[in-house]
mmCIF file of C-alpha atoms in Angstrom:
data_model
loop_
_atom_site.group_PDB
_atom_site.id
_atom_site.type_symbol
_atom_site.label_atom_id
_atom_site.label_comp_id
_atom_site.label_asym_id
_atom_site.label_seq_id
_atom_site.Cartn_x
_atom_site.Cartn_y
_atom_site.Cartn_z
ATOM 1 C CA MET A 14 72.220 141.869 115.496
ATOM 2 C CA GLU A 15 71.576 142.099 111.622
ATOM 3 C CA GLU A 16 69.470 139.006 111.145
ATOM 4 C CA VAL A 17 67.385 139.578 113.473
ATOM 5 C CA ALA A 18 66.261 142.940 112.315
ATOM 6 C CA MET A 19 66.187 141.606 108.789
ATOM 7 C CA LYS A 20 63.822 138.844 110.166
ATOM 8 C CA VAL A 21 61.433 141.441 112.494
ATOM 9 C CA VAL A 22 61.284 143.902 109.654
ATOM 10 C CA PHE A 23 60.544 141.343 106.711
ATOM 11 C CA ASP A 24 57.892 139.690 108.643
ATOM 12 C CA LEU A 25 56.085 143.236 109.560
ATOM 13 C CA HIS A 26 56.407 144.543 106.068
ATOM 14 C CA PRO A 27 57.050 141.544 103.566
ATOM 15 C CA ASN A 28 57.445 144.011 100.788
ATOM 16 C CA TYR A 29 60.163 145.724 102.460
ATOM 17 C CA ARG A 30 62.137 143.077 100.934
ATOM 18 C CA ASN A 31 61.749 144.467 97.348
ATOM 19 C CA PHE A 32 63.600 147.789 97.728
ATOM 20 C CA HIS A 33 66.238 146.548 100.380
ATOM 21 C CA GLN A 34 68.122 143.075 100.738
ATOM 22 C CA LYS A 35 70.262 144.132 103.823
ATOM 23 C CA ILE A 36 69.394 146.053 107.144
ATOM 24 C CA ASP A 37 72.622 147.684 108.923
ATOM 25 C CA VAL A 38 71.799 148.088 112.596
ATOM 26 C CA CYS A 39 73.822 150.769 114.541
ATOM 27 C CA ILE A 40 74.221 151.633 117.995
ATOM 28 C CA THR A 41 74.768 155.085 119.191
ATOM 29 C CA ASN A 42 75.059 156.833 122.334
ATOM 30 C CA LEU A 43 76.705 153.668 124.262
ATOM 31 C CA PRO A 44 76.758 154.978 127.863
ATOM 32 C CA VAL A 45 80.518 153.910 128.506
ATOM 33 C CA TYR A 46 82.966 156.064 126.856
ATOM 34 C CA ASP A 47 86.914 154.889 126.340
ATOM 35 C CA GLN A 48 90.017 156.872 126.056
ATOM 36 C CA ILE A 49 92.328 155.413 123.380
ATOM 37 C CA ARG A 50 95.179 155.439 125.723
ATOM 38 C CA ASN A 51 93.023 153.063 127.863
ATOM 39 C CA ILE A 52 92.001 150.151 125.277
ATOM 40 C CA TRP A 53 93.654 147.014 126.497
ATOM 41 C CA GLN A 54 93.451 143.696 125.860
ATOM 42 C CA LEU A 55 90.171 143.517 128.120
ATOM 43 C CA HIS A 56 88.308 145.347 125.546
ATOM 44 C CA LEU A 57 88.937 142.619 122.582
ATOM 45 C CA ASN A 58 85.879 141.385 121.296
ATOM 46 C CA THR A 59 83.565 143.994 123.177
ATOM 47 C CA MET A 60 81.591 146.870 121.808
ATOM 48 C CA ILE A 61 83.425 150.569 122.862
ATOM 49 C CA CYS A 62 82.858 154.006 122.209
ATOM 50 C CA VAL A 63 86.024 156.207 121.662
ATOM 51 C CA GLY A 64 86.615 159.625 120.543
ATOM 52 C CA GLY A 65 89.567 161.205 118.738
ATOM 53 C CA VAL A 66 90.831 163.236 115.121
ATOM 54 C CA VAL A 67 91.215 161.435 112.332
ATOM 55 C CA THR A 68 94.933 161.702 110.675
ATOM 56 C CA ARG A 69 94.648 159.455 107.720
ATOM 57 C CA ARG A 70 91.762 157.938 105.593
ATOM 58 C CA SER A 71 92.985 155.065 103.119
ATOM 59 C CA GLY A 72 90.907 154.762 99.750
ATOM 60 C CA VAL A 73 88.162 152.641 99.544
ATOM 61 C CA PHE A 74 88.866 148.886 98.557
ATOM 62 C CA PRO A 75 86.832 145.623 98.116
ATOM 63 C CA GLN A 76 86.617 143.034 100.739
ATOM 64 C CA LEU A 77 85.815 139.508 100.191
ATOM 65 C CA GLN A 78 83.457 137.954 103.051
ATOM 66 C CA GLU A 79 81.982 134.936 102.576
ATOM 67 C CA THR A 80 82.016 135.411 98.857
ATOM 68 C CA ILE A 81 80.748 138.563 98.820
ATOM 69 C CA TYR A 82 82.308 141.607 98.204
ATOM 70 C CA ARG A 83 82.157 144.744 100.668
ATOM 71 C CA ASN A 84 83.219 148.404 100.602
ATOM 72 C CA TYR A 85 86.244 148.619 103.082
ATOM 73 C CA GLN A 86 87.692 151.707 104.129
ATOM 74 C CA LYS A 87 90.466 152.387 107.289
ATOM 75 C CA LEU A 88 90.877 155.429 109.368
ATOM 76 C CA THR A 89 93.802 156.190 111.871
ATOM 77 C CA LEU A 90 91.980 158.161 114.703
ATOM 78 C CA GLN A 91 94.441 160.110 117.116
ATOM 79 C CA GLU A 92 93.516 160.770 120.737
ATOM 80 C CA SER A 93 92.168 164.713 120.812
ATOM 81 C CA PRO A 94 94.885 167.353 121.597
ATOM 82 C CA GLY A 95 93.534 167.811 125.008
ATOM 83 C CA ILE A 96 93.273 164.518 126.068
ATOM 84 C CA ALA A 97 97.258 163.334 126.184
ATOM 85 C CA PRO A 98 98.866 163.994 128.991
ATOM 86 C CA ALA A 99 101.460 166.474 128.697
ATOM 87 C CA GLY A 100 104.871 165.341 127.493
ATOM 88 C CA ARG A 101 103.279 162.256 125.960
ATOM 89 C CA LEU A 102 102.461 161.407 122.732
ATOM 90 C CA PRO A 103 98.826 160.834 121.503
ATOM 91 C CA ARG A 104 97.986 157.178 120.789
ATOM 92 C CA TYR A 105 95.772 156.505 117.737
ATOM 93 C CA LYS A 106 93.606 153.178 116.680
ATOM 94 C CA GLU A 107 93.079 151.956 112.994
ATOM 95 C CA VAL A 108 89.043 151.987 112.795
ATOM 96 C CA ILE A 109 87.724 150.187 109.704
ATOM 97 C CA LEU A 110 84.692 151.396 107.752
ATOM 98 C CA LEU A 111 82.367 148.992 106.108
ATOM 99 C CA ASN A 112 79.495 149.479 103.714
ATOM 100 C CA ASP A 113 77.632 152.931 104.102
ATOM 101 C CA LEU A 114 80.210 154.026 106.708
ATOM 102 C CA ILE A 115 82.637 154.768 103.836
ATOM 103 C CA ASP A 116 83.973 158.289 103.718
ATOM 104 C CA CYS A 117 82.067 159.743 106.669
ATOM 105 C CA ALA A 118 84.535 161.106 108.044
ATOM 106 C CA ARG A 119 87.901 163.450 106.669
ATOM 107 C CA PRO A 120 91.482 164.026 107.983
ATOM 108 C CA GLY A 121 91.340 166.940 110.699
ATOM 109 C CA GLU A 122 87.676 166.232 111.745
ATOM 110 C CA GLU A 123 86.940 165.300 115.086
ATOM 111 C CA ILE A 124 84.673 162.108 115.725
ATOM 112 C CA GLU A 125 82.756 159.854 117.958
ATOM 113 C CA VAL A 126 83.404 155.568 116.871
ATOM 114 C CA THR A 127 81.219 153.142 118.430
ATOM 115 C CA GLY A 128 82.490 149.800 117.603
ATOM 116 C CA ILE A 129 83.937 146.436 118.172
ATOM 117 C CA CYS A 130 87.435 146.364 119.379
ATOM 118 C CA THR A 131 88.978 143.117 117.098
ATOM 119 C CA ASN A 132 92.560 142.002 116.737
ATOM 120 C CA ASN A 133 94.386 142.231 113.741
ATOM 121 C CA PHE A 134 97.513 139.787 112.774
ATOM 122 C CA ASP A 135 100.557 141.793 111.704
ATOM 123 C CA LEU A 136 102.441 139.445 109.589
ATOM 124 C CA CYS A 137 105.520 142.542 109.462
ATOM 125 C CA LEU A 138 105.648 142.723 113.386
ATOM 126 C CA LYS A 139 106.046 138.675 113.740
ATOM 127 C CA THR A 140 108.705 138.916 110.793
ATOM 128 C CA LYS A 141 110.870 141.713 113.169
ATOM 129 C CA ASN A 142 109.676 140.461 116.490
ATOM 130 C CA GLY A 143 110.320 136.379 115.770
ATOM 131 C CA PHE A 144 106.883 136.148 117.712
ATOM 132 C CA PRO A 145 103.287 136.359 116.672
ATOM 133 C CA ILE A 146 102.067 140.367 117.509
ATOM 134 C CA PHE A 147 98.569 141.532 116.854
ATOM 135 C CA SER A 148 97.326 144.840 116.350
ATOM 136 C CA SER A 149 93.905 145.721 118.065
ATOM 137 C CA VAL A 150 91.554 147.664 115.481
ATOM 138 C CA ILE A 151 88.072 149.010 115.931
ATOM 139 C CA GLU A 152 85.205 147.764 113.546
ATOM 140 C CA ALA A 153 83.053 150.911 113.348
ATOM 141 C CA ASN A 154 79.240 150.441 113.723
ATOM 142 C CA TYR A 155 78.362 153.819 113.977
ATOM 143 C CA VAL A 156 80.461 157.232 113.711
ATOM 144 C CA THR A 157 79.135 160.721 114.612
ATOM 145 C CA LYS A 158 80.925 163.899 114.296
ATOM 146 C CA LYS A 159 82.041 165.832 117.351
ATOM 147 C CA GLN A 160 81.959 169.331 115.924
ATOM 148 C CA ASP A 161 79.972 171.251 113.104
ATOM 149 C CA LEU A 162 81.318 171.626 109.781
ATOM 150 C CA PHE A 163 80.171 174.822 108.887
ATOM 151 C CA PRO A 164 80.144 176.997 112.014
ATOM 152 C CA ALA A 165 80.382 180.071 109.873
ATOM 153 C CA TYR A 166 77.149 179.646 108.391
ATOM 154 C CA ARG A 167 75.202 179.869 111.330
ATOM 155 C CA LEU A 168 73.206 182.863 111.540
ATOM 156 C CA ALA A 169 73.813 185.436 114.302
ATOM 157 C CA LEU A 170 70.942 186.674 116.534
ATOM 158 C CA GLU A 171 71.130 189.659 114.327
ATOM 159 C CA GLY A 172 71.121 188.065 110.905
ATOM 160 C CA GLU A 173 67.959 186.342 112.035
ATOM 161 C CA GLU A 174 66.139 189.753 113.146
ATOM 162 C CA GLU A 175 67.553 190.924 109.640
ATOM 163 C CA ILE A 176 65.780 188.329 107.479
ATOM 164 C CA LYS A 177 62.537 188.577 109.472
ATOM 165 C CA ARG A 178 62.540 192.242 109.066
ATOM 166 C CA LEU A 179 63.208 191.491 105.358
ATOM 167 C CA SER A 180 60.361 188.924 104.729
ATOM 168 C CA LYS A 181 57.676 191.575 105.392
ATOM 169 C CA THR A 182 58.848 194.072 102.950
ATOM 170 C CA PRO A 183 56.859 194.489 99.769
ATOM 171 C CA ARG A 184 58.179 192.529 96.535
ATOM 172 C CA ILE A 185 60.848 190.638 98.342
ATOM 173 C CA GLU A 186 61.218 187.918 96.061
ATOM 174 C CA GLU A 187 62.111 190.617 93.089
ATOM 175 C CA ARG A 188 64.672 192.001 95.191
ATOM 176 C CA ILE A 189 66.345 188.629 95.829
ATOM 177 C CA ILE A 190 66.163 187.437 91.963
ATOM 178 C CA LYS A 191 67.989 190.666 91.085
ATOM 179 C CA SER A 192 70.411 190.097 93.728
ATOM 180 C CA ILE A 193 71.430 187.143 92.193
ATOM 181 C CA ALA A 194 74.204 187.082 89.801
ATOM 182 C CA PRO A 195 73.163 190.415 88.447
ATOM 183 C CA SER A 196 76.072 190.606 85.661
ATOM 184 C CA ILE A 197 74.855 186.732 84.080
ATOM 185 C CA TYR A 198 70.971 187.657 84.231
ATOM 186 C CA GLY A 199 71.775 190.870 83.001
ATOM 187 C CA HIS A 200 70.515 193.169 85.653
#
């Protein structure tokens, strides 16, 4: 996808290459939404959309890919509390974030991830079980937060009306300036 996007953009705008050498294509609003609990082998190498709560986030590491380093980070995405059936533990999936998706979510945030479900060879599980074990991970293409992080800063209707009323008062600028840290400014 990225190669096609780069070709189209560079053909239409040749000077764009002077600013950016790479174009990342992000896919959002995927019409199919899967639950973490329902991801099976038939989802391997397909694009899926899942949601959940971030429970863990690794640091940012360099990853070597075809002689080029890129940023790499892992998230653990767990089923949202209301999704898991009663009496069952919530399931989780590892999510791999690359490039500009690094640090897009913090533990405790509820997010939705669109990405490709791939498998990952786990040497520890092979040693323990005696046969090859593959775990599935999601290589994120797009991440969005489900909840607003700052609901406390939203203005109530009364607050909006008060601001509109104050905006019509004379010398409002001076009142605002005098109200900002008066002990520092000596007012």
